[in-house]
Amino acid sequence: MRITSIQLTDFRNYARAELRPCEGVTVLYGNNAQGKTALLEAVVLSCTGRSHRTPRDRELIRWEQEAGRVFVRAERRDGGHEVEMLLSRQGRKTVKVNGRALQRTGELMGHVSGVLFAPEDLRMVKDGPAERRRFIDMELSQIRPAYYYALQRYAHALMQRNSLLRDIPLNPYLRATLEDWDAQLARHGAEIMAMRAGFIQRISEAAHENHLEISGGLEDLRVRYVPSLEADGDPERALMSALSMARDSDIRRGMTTVGPHRDDLTLTLAGMDVRAYGSQGQQRTAALSLKLAELDIMRRELEEPPVLMLDDVMSELDPKRRRHLLGRLNGIQTIVTCTDLSDLAEAEIGAAWRIQAGTITPEGGDGA
Ligand SMILES: Nc1ncnc2c1ncn2[C@@H]1O[C@H](COP(=O)(O)OP(=O)(O)O)[C@@H](O)[C@H]1O
Ligand SMILES: [Mg+2]
């Protein structure tokens, strides 16, 4: 698929702007804090319904403005798709596809599809499980609306159960109502776990291939799902009984200590944990391999490539990894941001734009 227009009104530091990305590689170039990431963020928003930088839509509206708007037009195999997001400081955002308001954000999936690779993705390898869960959730939500809905229902039940856990010491009779929330958590949690297990298996295979290629056939990367509880039989029953066993300690701690919100995944090279033992180079290669795996899976799933967004990652990669990444861009519409054009010396650039204080001007011109 291909994005033909990104239009912003009062979005982050943009008052009004339009970018028409070219078919191949579009470069957004400029100093820090000028609005490069904000442009990609607008695309992420139209792909997933949420920003990758904040859960609060209000932060996306330009300061001192009441409302903001993002409009993205894409051409897919089956024709044109238009996604419009109307952000309001007062209430929830309105999401429209081809002019029609959606009832549920989950219906957004499949209109504009993208993969973002940003320096934060390196944290996925180095940091805690929350980063890795976020990676799985963002990606899986885009290809499986059912996953997105299960996540939403699970998060809702989790919030209810947690607040109940904190109320029980004061109102012990509330304890009887825990059962209902446990049942909901178990049902949606089991759905989430099943979809994660399948997806991580596919990610592992694709990441393994990519890593092998980048490392010149030397390194054997494996990704393994580490659920917060082992469920050999029926995961729903296993989760239900784990929740019921954890009740007393959960009440003492005021939070739910078991369930997919505690899941993780491990990355290993020749059986060794990349996080603990990998060199910085190996960690970077692993992150890149995971991202390219995401791209591969999405491409297969959609039967056409999604848009690839590379936010400031070129400077983080050494020439070998950079070449590998650039070699993969053929036929994939790509939007790349950088502060230094020389990081893209080996890339075949289709168009370059300079981003400065929320304005977009052709690079090479003086903006006049
Ligand atoms: N809601 C907002 N309204 C106006 N300006 C904002 C808002 N949110 C962020 N900014 C500013 O917008 C700029 C955009 O930053 P960013 O997109 O991260 O830039 P870059 O990726 O080019 O470094 C920053 O200067 C930031 O202070
Ligand atoms: Mg940035």
CSV table of N, CA and C in Angstrom, one decimal, residues 14-153:
chain,number,residue,atom,x,y,z
A,14,TYR,N,2.3,21.6,14.5
A,14,TYR,CA,1.9,22.0,13.1
A,14,TYR,C,0.6,22.8,13.2
A,15,ALA,N,0.5,24.0,12.6
A,15,ALA,CA,-0.7,24.7,12.5
A,15,ALA,C,-1.5,24.1,11.4
A,16,ARG,N,-0.9,24.0,10.2
A,16,ARG,CA,-1.5,23.4,9.0
A,16,ARG,C,-0.4,22.9,8.1
A,17,ALA,N,-0.4,21.7,7.7
A,17,ALA,CA,0.6,21.2,6.8
A,17,ALA,C,0.1,20.0,6.0
A,18,GLU,N,0.8,19.8,4.9
A,18,GLU,CA,0.5,18.6,4.1
A,18,GLU,C,1.8,18.0,3.6
A,19,LEU,N,1.9,16.7,3.7
A,19,LEU,CA,3.0,16.0,3.1
A,19,LEU,C,2.5,15.0,2.1
A,20,ARG,N,3.0,15.0,0.9
A,20,ARG,CA,2.6,13.9,0.0
A,20,ARG,C,3.9,13.0,-0.3
A,21,PRO,N,3.9,11.9,0.5
A,21,PRO,CA,5.1,11.1,0.4
A,21,PRO,C,5.2,10.5,-1.0
A,22,CYS,N,6.5,10.3,-1.5
A,22,CYS,CA,6.6,9.7,-2.8
A,22,CYS,C,6.5,8.2,-2.7
A,23,GLU,N,6.6,7.5,-3.8
A,23,GLU,CA,6.4,6.0,-3.8
A,23,GLU,C,7.5,5.3,-3.1
A,24,GLY,N,8.8,5.8,-3.3
A,24,GLY,CA,9.9,5.1,-2.7
A,24,GLY,C,10.3,5.7,-1.3
A,25,VAL,N,11.5,6.2,-1.2
A,25,VAL,CA,11.9,6.7,0.1
A,25,VAL,C,11.7,8.2,0.2
A,26,THR,N,11.0,8.7,1.2
A,26,THR,CA,10.8,10.1,1.5
A,26,THR,C,11.6,10.4,2.7
A,27,VAL,N,12.5,11.4,2.6
A,27,VAL,CA,13.3,11.8,3.8
A,27,VAL,C,12.8,13.1,4.4
A,28,LEU,N,12.6,13.0,5.7
A,28,LEU,CA,12.3,14.2,6.5
A,28,LEU,C,13.5,14.6,7.3
A,29,TYR,N,14.0,15.8,7.0
A,29,TYR,CA,15.3,16.1,7.5
A,29,TYR,C,15.2,17.5,8.3
A,30,GLY,N,15.9,17.5,9.4
A,30,GLY,CA,15.8,18.8,10.2
A,30,GLY,C,16.4,18.6,11.6
A,31,ASN,N,16.6,19.7,12.3
A,31,ASN,CA,17.1,19.6,13.7
A,31,ASN,C,16.1,19.0,14.6
A,32,ASN,N,16.6,18.8,15.8
A,32,ASN,CA,15.7,18.2,16.8
A,32,ASN,C,14.6,19.1,17.2
A,33,ALA,N,13.5,18.5,17.6
A,33,ALA,CA,12.3,19.2,18.1
A,33,ALA,C,11.6,20.1,17.1
A,34,GLN,N,11.7,19.7,15.8
A,34,GLN,CA,11.1,20.5,14.8
A,34,GLN,C,9.8,19.9,14.3
A,35,GLY,N,9.5,18.7,14.6
A,35,GLY,CA,8.3,18.1,14.2
A,35,GLY,C,8.4,16.8,13.3
A,36,LYS,N,9.6,16.3,13.2
A,36,LYS,CA,9.7,15.1,12.3
A,36,LYS,C,9.0,13.9,12.9
A,37,THR,N,9.2,13.6,14.2
A,37,THR,CA,8.5,12.5,14.8
A,37,THR,C,7.0,12.7,14.8
A,38,ALA,N,6.6,14.0,15.0
A,38,ALA,CA,5.2,14.3,15.1
A,38,ALA,C,4.5,13.9,13.8
A,39,LEU,N,5.1,14.1,12.7
A,39,LEU,CA,4.5,13.6,11.4
A,39,LEU,C,4.3,12.1,11.3
A,40,LEU,N,5.3,11.4,11.8
A,40,LEU,CA,5.2,9.9,11.8
A,40,LEU,C,4.1,9.5,12.8
A,41,GLU,N,4.1,10.3,13.9
A,41,GLU,CA,3.1,10.0,15.0
A,41,GLU,C,1.7,10.1,14.4
A,42,ALA,N,1.5,11.0,13.5
A,42,ALA,CA,0.2,11.2,12.9
A,42,ALA,C,-0.2,10.0,12.1
A,43,VAL,N,0.8,9.4,11.4
A,43,VAL,CA,0.6,8.2,10.6
A,43,VAL,C,0.3,7.0,11.6
A,44,VAL,N,1.1,6.9,12.6
A,44,VAL,CA,0.9,5.8,13.6
A,44,VAL,C,-0.6,5.9,14.1
A,45,LEU,N,-1.0,7.1,14.4
A,45,LEU,CA,-2.3,7.4,14.9
A,45,LEU,C,-3.4,6.8,14.0
A,46,SER,N,-3.1,7.1,12.7
A,46,SER,CA,-4.1,6.7,11.7
A,46,SER,C,-4.1,5.1,11.4
A,47,CYS,N,-3.0,4.5,11.8
A,47,CYS,CA,-2.9,3.1,11.6
A,47,CYS,C,-3.5,2.4,12.8
A,48,THR,N,-3.2,2.9,14.0
A,48,THR,CA,-3.6,2.1,15.2
A,48,THR,C,-4.6,2.8,16.1
A,49,GLY,N,-4.9,4.0,15.8
A,49,GLY,CA,-5.9,4.8,16.7
A,49,GLY,C,-5.2,5.4,17.9
A,50,ARG,N,-3.9,5.1,18.1
A,50,ARG,CA,-3.3,5.8,19.2
A,50,ARG,C,-1.8,6.2,18.9
A,51,SER,N,-1.3,7.2,19.6
A,51,SER,CA,0.0,7.6,19.4
A,51,SER,C,1.0,6.6,20.0
A,52,HIS,N,2.2,6.5,19.5
A,52,HIS,CA,3.2,5.6,20.1
A,52,HIS,C,3.9,6.4,21.2
A,53,ARG,N,3.6,7.7,21.4
A,53,ARG,CA,4.3,8.5,22.4
A,53,ARG,C,3.5,8.8,23.6
A,54,THR,N,2.2,8.8,23.4
A,54,THR,CA,1.4,9.1,24.6
A,54,THR,C,0.0,8.5,24.5
A,55,PRO,N,-0.6,8.0,25.6
A,55,PRO,CA,-1.9,7.5,25.6
A,55,PRO,C,-3.0,8.7,25.7
A,56,ARG,N,-2.5,9.9,25.9
A,56,ARG,CA,-3.5,11.0,26.0
A,56,ARG,C,-3.6,11.8,24.8
A,57,ASP,N,-4.7,11.7,24.1
A,57,ASP,CA,-4.9,12.4,22.8
A,57,ASP,C,-4.8,13.9,22.9
A,58,ARG,N,-5.1,14.4,24.1
A,58,ARG,CA,-5.1,15.8,24.3
A,58,ARG,C,-3.7,16.4,24.0
A,59,GLU,N,-2.7,15.7,24.3
A,59,GLU,CA,-1.3,16.1,24.1
A,59,GLU,C,-1.0,16.4,22.7
A,60,LEU,N,-1.8,15.8,21.8
A,60,LEU,CA,-1.5,15.9,20.4
A,60,LEU,C,-2.0,17.1,19.8
A,61,ILE,N,-3.0,17.8,20.4
A,61,ILE,CA,-3.6,19.0,19.9
A,61,ILE,C,-2.6,20.2,20.2
A,62,ARG,N,-2.4,21.0,19.1
A,62,ARG,CA,-1.5,22.1,19.3
A,62,ARG,C,-1.9,23.0,20.5
A,63,TRP,N,-0.9,23.4,21.2
A,63,TRP,CA,-1.1,24.2,22.4
A,63,TRP,C,-2.0,25.4,22.1
A,64,GLU,N,-2.9,25.6,23.1
A,64,GLU,CA,-3.8,26.7,23.0
A,64,GLU,C,-4.9,26.5,22.0
A,65,GLN,N,-5.0,25.4,21.3
A,65,GLN,CA,-6.1,25.2,20.4
A,65,GLN,C,-7.1,24.2,21.0
A,66,GLU,N,-8.3,24.3,20.5
A,66,GLU,CA,-9.4,23.5,21.1
A,66,GLU,C,-9.4,22.1,20.4
A,67,ALA,N,-9.0,22.1,19.1
A,67,ALA,CA,-9.2,20.8,18.4
A,67,ALA,C,-8.1,20.6,17.4
A,68,GLY,N,-7.8,19.4,17.0
A,68,GLY,CA,-6.8,19.1,16.0
A,68,GLY,C,-7.3,18.1,15.0
A,69,ARG,N,-6.6,17.9,13.9
A,69,ARG,CA,-7.1,17.0,12.9
A,69,ARG,C,-5.9,16.3,12.2
A,70,VAL,N,-6.1,15.1,11.9
A,70,VAL,CA,-5.2,14.3,11.1
A,70,VAL,C,-6.0,13.6,10.0
A,71,PHE,N,-5.5,13.8,8.8
A,71,PHE,CA,-6.2,13.1,7.6
A,71,PHE,C,-5.1,12.4,6.8
A,72,VAL,N,-5.3,11.1,6.6
A,72,VAL,CA,-4.4,10.3,5.8
A,72,VAL,C,-5.1,9.6,4.7
A,73,ARG,N,-4.6,9.7,3.5
A,73,ARG,CA,-5.1,9.0,2.3
A,73,ARG,C,-4.1,8.0,1.9
A,74,ALA,N,-4.7,6.8,1.7
A,74,ALA,CA,-3.8,5.7,1.2
A,74,ALA,C,-4.4,5.0,0.0
A,75,GLU,N,-3.5,4.5,-0.8
A,75,GLU,CA,-4.0,3.6,-2.0
A,75,GLU,C,-3.6,2.2,-1.6
A,76,ARG,N,-4.6,1.3,-1.6
A,76,ARG,CA,-4.3,-0.1,-1.4
A,76,ARG,C,-4.7,-0.9,-2.6
A,77,ARG,N,-4.5,-2.2,-2.6
A,77,ARG,CA,-4.8,-3.0,-3.7
A,77,ARG,C,-6.3,-2.9,-4.1
A,78,ASP,N,-7.1,-2.7,-3.1
A,78,ASP,CA,-8.5,-2.6,-3.3
A,78,ASP,C,-9.1,-1.2,-3.5
A,79,GLY,N,-8.1,-0.2,-3.6
A,79,GLY,CA,-8.6,1.2,-3.9
A,79,GLY,C,-8.2,2.1,-2.8
A,80,GLY,N,-8.8,3.3,-2.8
A,80,GLY,CA,-8.4,4.4,-1.9
A,80,GLY,C,-9.1,4.2,-0.5
A,81,HIS,N,-8.3,4.6,0.5
A,81,HIS,CA,-8.8,4.6,1.9
A,81,HIS,C,-8.5,5.9,2.5
A,82,GLU,N,-9.5,6.5,3.2
A,82,GLU,CA,-9.2,7.8,3.8
A,82,GLU,C,-9.5,7.7,5.3
A,83,VAL,N,-8.5,8.0,6.2
A,83,VAL,CA,-8.7,8.0,7.6
A,83,VAL,C,-8.6,9.4,8.1
A,84,GLU,N,-9.6,9.8,8.9
A,84,GLU,CA,-9.6,11.1,9.5
A,84,GLU,C,-9.8,11.0,11.0
A,85,MET,N,-9.0,11.8,11.8
A,85,MET,CA,-9.1,11.8,13.2
A,85,MET,C,-9.4,13.2,13.6
A,86,LEU,N,-10.4,13.4,14.4
A,86,LEU,CA,-10.7,14.7,14.9
A,86,LEU,C,-10.5,14.6,16.4
A,87,LEU,N,-9.5,15.4,16.8
A,87,LEU,CA,-9.2,15.4,18.2
A,87,LEU,C,-9.8,16.6,18.9
A,88,SER,N,-10.4,16.4,20.1
A,88,SER,CA,-11.0,17.5,20.8
A,88,SER,C,-10.5,17.6,22.2
A,89,ARG,N,-10.3,18.8,22.7
A,89,ARG,CA,-9.8,18.9,24.0
A,89,ARG,C,-10.9,18.6,25.0
A,90,GLN,N,-12.2,18.7,24.5
A,90,GLN,CA,-13.3,18.4,25.4
A,90,GLN,C,-13.6,17.0,25.6
A,91,GLY,N,-13.7,16.2,24.5
A,91,GLY,CA,-14.2,14.9,24.7
A,91,GLY,C,-13.3,13.9,24.0
A,92,ARG,N,-13.9,12.7,23.6
A,92,ARG,CA,-13.1,11.7,22.9
A,92,ARG,C,-13.0,12.1,21.4
A,93,LYS,N,-12.0,11.5,20.8
A,93,LYS,CA,-11.8,11.8,19.4
A,93,LYS,C,-12.8,11.1,18.5
A,94,THR,N,-13.0,11.7,17.4
A,94,THR,CA,-13.9,11.1,16.4
A,94,THR,C,-13.0,10.5,15.3
A,95,VAL,N,-13.2,9.2,15.0
A,95,VAL,CA,-12.4,8.6,13.9
A,95,VAL,C,-13.4,8.3,12.7
A,96,LYS,N,-12.9,8.7,11.6
A,96,LYS,CA,-13.7,8.5,10.4
A,96,LYS,C,-12.9,7.7,9.3
A,97,VAL,N,-13.6,6.8,8.7
A,97,VAL,CA,-13.0,6.1,7.5
A,97,VAL,C,-13.9,6.4,6.3
A,98,ASN,N,-13.2,6.9,5.3
A,98,ASN,CA,-14.0,7.2,4.0
A,98,ASN,C,-15.2,8.1,4.4
A,99,GLY,N,-15.0,9.0,5.3
A,99,GLY,CA,-16.1,10.0,5.6
A,99,GLY,C,-17.1,9.5,6.6
A,100,ARG,N,-17.0,8.2,7.0
A,100,ARG,CA,-18.1,7.7,7.9
A,100,ARG,C,-17.4,7.5,9.3
A,101,ALA,N,-18.1,8.0,10.3
A,101,ALA,CA,-17.6,7.9,11.7
A,101,ALA,C,-17.7,6.4,12.2
A,102,LEU,N,-16.6,6.0,12.8
A,102,LEU,CA,-16.6,4.6,13.3
A,102,LEU,C,-17.2,4.5,14.7
A,103,GLN,N,-17.8,3.4,15.0
A,103,GLN,CA,-18.4,3.2,16.4
A,103,GLN,C,-17.2,2.7,17.3
A,104,ARG,N,-16.4,1.9,16.8
A,104,ARG,CA,-15.3,1.3,17.6
A,104,ARG,C,-14.0,1.5,16.9
A,105,THR,N,-12.9,1.9,17.7
A,105,THR,CA,-11.6,2.1,17.1
A,105,THR,C,-11.1,0.9,16.4
A,106,GLY,N,-11.5,-0.3,16.9
A,106,GLY,CA,-11.0,-1.5,16.3
A,106,GLY,C,-11.3,-1.6,14.8
A,107,GLU,N,-12.4,-0.9,14.3
A,107,GLU,CA,-12.7,-1.0,12.9
A,107,GLU,C,-11.7,-0.2,12.0
A,108,LEU,N,-10.9,0.5,12.7
A,108,LEU,CA,-9.9,1.3,12.0
A,108,LEU,C,-8.8,0.4,11.3
A,109,MET,N,-8.6,-0.7,11.9
A,109,MET,CA,-7.5,-1.5,11.4
A,109,MET,C,-7.7,-2.0,10.0
A,110,GLY,N,-6.6,-2.0,9.2
A,110,GLY,CA,-6.7,-2.4,7.8
A,110,GLY,C,-6.9,-1.3,6.8
A,111,HIS,N,-7.0,-0.1,7.2
A,111,HIS,CA,-7.2,1.0,6.3
A,111,HIS,C,-5.8,1.6,5.9
A,112,VAL,N,-5.1,2.1,7.0
A,112,VAL,CA,-3.7,2.5,6.7
A,112,VAL,C,-2.9,1.6,7.6
A,113,SER,N,-1.8,1.0,7.0
A,113,SER,CA,-1.0,0.0,7.8
A,113,SER,C,0.4,0.4,7.8
A,114,GLY,N,1.1,0.4,8.9
A,114,GLY,CA,2.4,0.9,9.0
A,114,GLY,C,3.3,0.2,10.0
A,115,VAL,N,4.6,0.2,9.8
A,115,VAL,CA,5.5,-0.3,10.8
A,115,VAL,C,6.5,0.8,11.1
A,116,LEU,N,6.6,1.2,12.4
A,116,LEU,CA,7.5,2.2,12.8
A,116,LEU,C,8.7,1.6,13.5
A,117,PHE,N,9.9,2.1,13.1
A,117,PHE,CA,11.1,1.6,13.8
A,117,PHE,C,11.8,2.9,14.3
A,118,ALA,N,11.9,3.0,15.7
A,118,ALA,CA,12.5,4.1,16.3
A,118,ALA,C,13.5,3.7,17.3
A,119,PRO,N,14.4,4.6,17.8
A,119,PRO,CA,15.4,4.2,18.7
A,119,PRO,C,14.9,3.6,20.0
A,120,GLU,N,13.7,3.9,20.3
A,120,GLU,CA,13.0,3.3,21.5
A,120,GLU,C,12.9,1.8,21.4
A,121,ASP,N,12.9,1.3,20.1
A,121,ASP,CA,12.7,-0.1,19.9
A,121,ASP,C,13.9,-0.9,20.4
A,122,LEU,N,15.1,-0.2,20.5
A,122,LEU,CA,16.2,-0.8,21.1
A,122,LEU,C,16.0,-1.2,22.6
A,123,ARG,N,15.1,-0.4,23.2
A,123,ARG,CA,14.7,-0.6,24.6
A,123,ARG,C,14.0,-1.9,24.8
A,124,MET,N,13.3,-2.3,23.7
A,124,MET,CA,12.6,-3.5,23.7
A,124,MET,C,13.5,-4.7,24.0
A,125,VAL,N,14.7,-4.6,23.5
A,125,VAL,CA,15.7,-5.7,23.8
A,125,VAL,C,16.3,-5.5,25.2
A,126,LYS,N,16.6,-4.2,25.5
A,126,LYS,CA,17.4,-4.0,26.7
A,126,LYS,C,16.6,-3.8,28.0
A,127,ASP,N,15.4,-3.2,27.8
A,127,ASP,CA,14.6,-2.8,29.0
A,127,ASP,C,13.7,-3.9,29.5
A,128,GLY,N,12.7,-3.5,30.3
A,128,GLY,CA,11.8,-4.5,30.9
A,128,GLY,C,10.7,-5.0,30.0
A,129,PRO,N,9.9,-5.9,30.6
A,129,PRO,CA,8.9,-6.6,29.8
A,129,PRO,C,7.8,-5.7,29.2
A,130,ALA,N,7.6,-4.5,29.9
A,130,ALA,CA,6.5,-3.6,29.4
A,130,ALA,C,6.8,-3.2,27.9
A,131,GLU,N,8.0,-2.9,27.6
A,131,GLU,CA,8.4,-2.5,26.2
A,131,GLU,C,8.1,-3.7,25.2
A,132,ARG,N,8.4,-4.9,25.7
A,132,ARG,CA,8.2,-6.0,24.8
A,132,ARG,C,6.7,-6.3,24.6
A,133,ARG,N,5.9,-6.2,25.7
A,133,ARG,CA,4.5,-6.4,25.5
A,133,ARG,C,3.9,-5.3,24.6
A,134,ARG,N,4.4,-4.1,24.7
A,134,ARG,CA,3.9,-3.0,23.8
A,134,ARG,C,4.2,-3.3,22.4
A,135,PHE,N,5.3,-3.9,22.1
A,135,PHE,CA,5.7,-4.3,20.7
A,135,PHE,C,4.6,-5.3,20.2
A,136,ILE,N,4.4,-6.3,21.0
A,136,ILE,CA,3.4,-7.4,20.6
A,136,ILE,C,2.0,-6.8,20.4
A,137,ASP,N,1.6,-5.9,21.4
A,137,ASP,CA,0.3,-5.4,21.3
A,137,ASP,C,0.0,-4.5,20.1
A,138,MET,N,1.0,-3.6,19.8
A,138,MET,CA,0.9,-2.7,18.7
A,138,MET,C,0.7,-3.4,17.4
A,139,GLU,N,1.6,-4.4,17.2
A,139,GLU,CA,1.6,-5.2,16.0
A,139,GLU,C,0.4,-6.1,15.8
A,140,LEU,N,0.1,-6.8,16.8
A,140,LEU,CA,-1.0,-7.8,16.8
A,140,LEU,C,-2.3,-7.1,16.6
A,141,SER,N,-2.5,-6.0,17.3
A,141,SER,CA,-3.7,-5.2,17.1
A,141,SER,C,-4.0,-4.8,15.7
A,142,GLN,N,-2.9,-4.5,15.0
A,142,GLN,CA,-3.1,-4.0,13.6
A,142,GLN,C,-3.5,-5.1,12.7
A,143,ILE,N,-3.1,-6.3,13.0
A,143,ILE,CA,-3.5,-7.4,12.0
A,143,ILE,C,-4.7,-8.2,12.6
A,144,ARG,N,-5.0,-8.1,13.9
A,144,ARG,CA,-6.1,-8.9,14.5
A,144,ARG,C,-7.0,-8.0,15.3
A,145,PRO,N,-8.0,-7.4,14.7
A,145,PRO,CA,-8.9,-6.6,15.5
A,145,PRO,C,-9.4,-7.3,16.8
A,146,ALA,N,-9.6,-8.6,16.7
A,146,ALA,CA,-10.1,-9.4,17.8
A,146,ALA,C,-9.2,-9.3,19.0
A,147,TYR,N,-7.9,-9.2,18.7
A,147,TYR,CA,-6.9,-9.1,19.7
A,147,TYR,C,-7.0,-7.7,20.4
A,148,TYR,N,-7.2,-6.7,19.6
A,148,TYR,CA,-7.4,-5.4,20.1
A,148,TYR,C,-8.6,-5.3,21.1
A,149,TYR,N,-9.7,-5.9,20.7
A,149,TYR,CA,-10.9,-5.9,21.5
A,149,TYR,C,-10.6,-6.7,22.8
A,150,ALA,N,-10.0,-7.8,22.7
A,150,ALA,CA,-9.7,-8.6,23.9
A,150,ALA,C,-8.8,-7.8,24.9
A,151,LEU,N,-7.8,-7.1,24.3
A,151,LEU,CA,-6.9,-6.3,25.2
A,151,LEU,C,-7.7,-5.2,25.9
A,152,GLN,N,-8.6,-4.6,25.2
A,152,GLN,CA,-9.5,-3.5,25.8
A,152,GLN,C,-10.3,-4.1,26.9
A,153,ARG,N,-11.0,-5.2,26.6
A,153,ARG,CA,-11.8,-5.8,27.7
A,153,ARG,C,-11.0,-6.3,28.9
